[in-house]
Amino acid sequence: LVKDPSDPKKVFAGLRRGSHGAGSLALPGGHLEMNETWESCASREVEEEMGIAVRDVKFGHVTNDPMISEGKHYVTIFMTAEFADPGALPWNREPHKCEGWSSYSWGELERIGLDYKGGEGGVQLFGPLKHL
C-alpha cells in the first residue's frame, strides 16, 4: 500500500497485464526472494515496478487468496509505505506487466469492487486486493 504523497488517503494501483489476473486492478508487489524480509521485498518491488524509493515500510495486513480458476493459492502480506521523496513521480517500469499507476481512495477501490459485474468492459480488483 504505497500512499500518494499528494493525498495520503489514496494508494497507488495499476491494471495487471500478461499474467494471471490480467485486466484487474492491483497494488504494486511481488514475491519474496530467499531470505528477504517483508520490508525489503516491499521496497524492492515498489522500486522495480514504480521507480520510486519508499520509507516507513510496515506490516499492514495479510489475506488468504485461493485463485481456483488460475490454479494458484496466495497468502498475501500487505505492507504500507510512503514515498521517500514526496516530490518523486511514479512511472511504469514494467509496461509488459502493468498498464500504469494511478492513485485511488479506499472509497474508489470499494466502488470498483462492488460495481464489477463480470464480462467485458468492467474493471475488477485483483483477488488479494478484493479480499483486503
C-alpha angles and dihedrals in degrees: 000000000000109000119224106241091212090055116014090195088069131073131199123255135164140194112263120230137183098019143059109313092030111174094023126114113250141171120245111273148108145178130320117252118224111289092359119142120234089245093051092047092051092048093047095047093049090049092048095046105031104022094234135115117231135203137194091041108184140165112269112170144321129228134190107229120184110181101194098178091052095043091237136121120195132186099203122206111201116206127188123222143166130217110269087214110037089200094058119110122218117234132187106257094171107046090164088062103033136031093216144293129276132165122245135185119230088251091056092049091048091051091050089051093048097041097054109105098171129251130069127348102015127111117225132190119254109254099257092048090048090053093049 
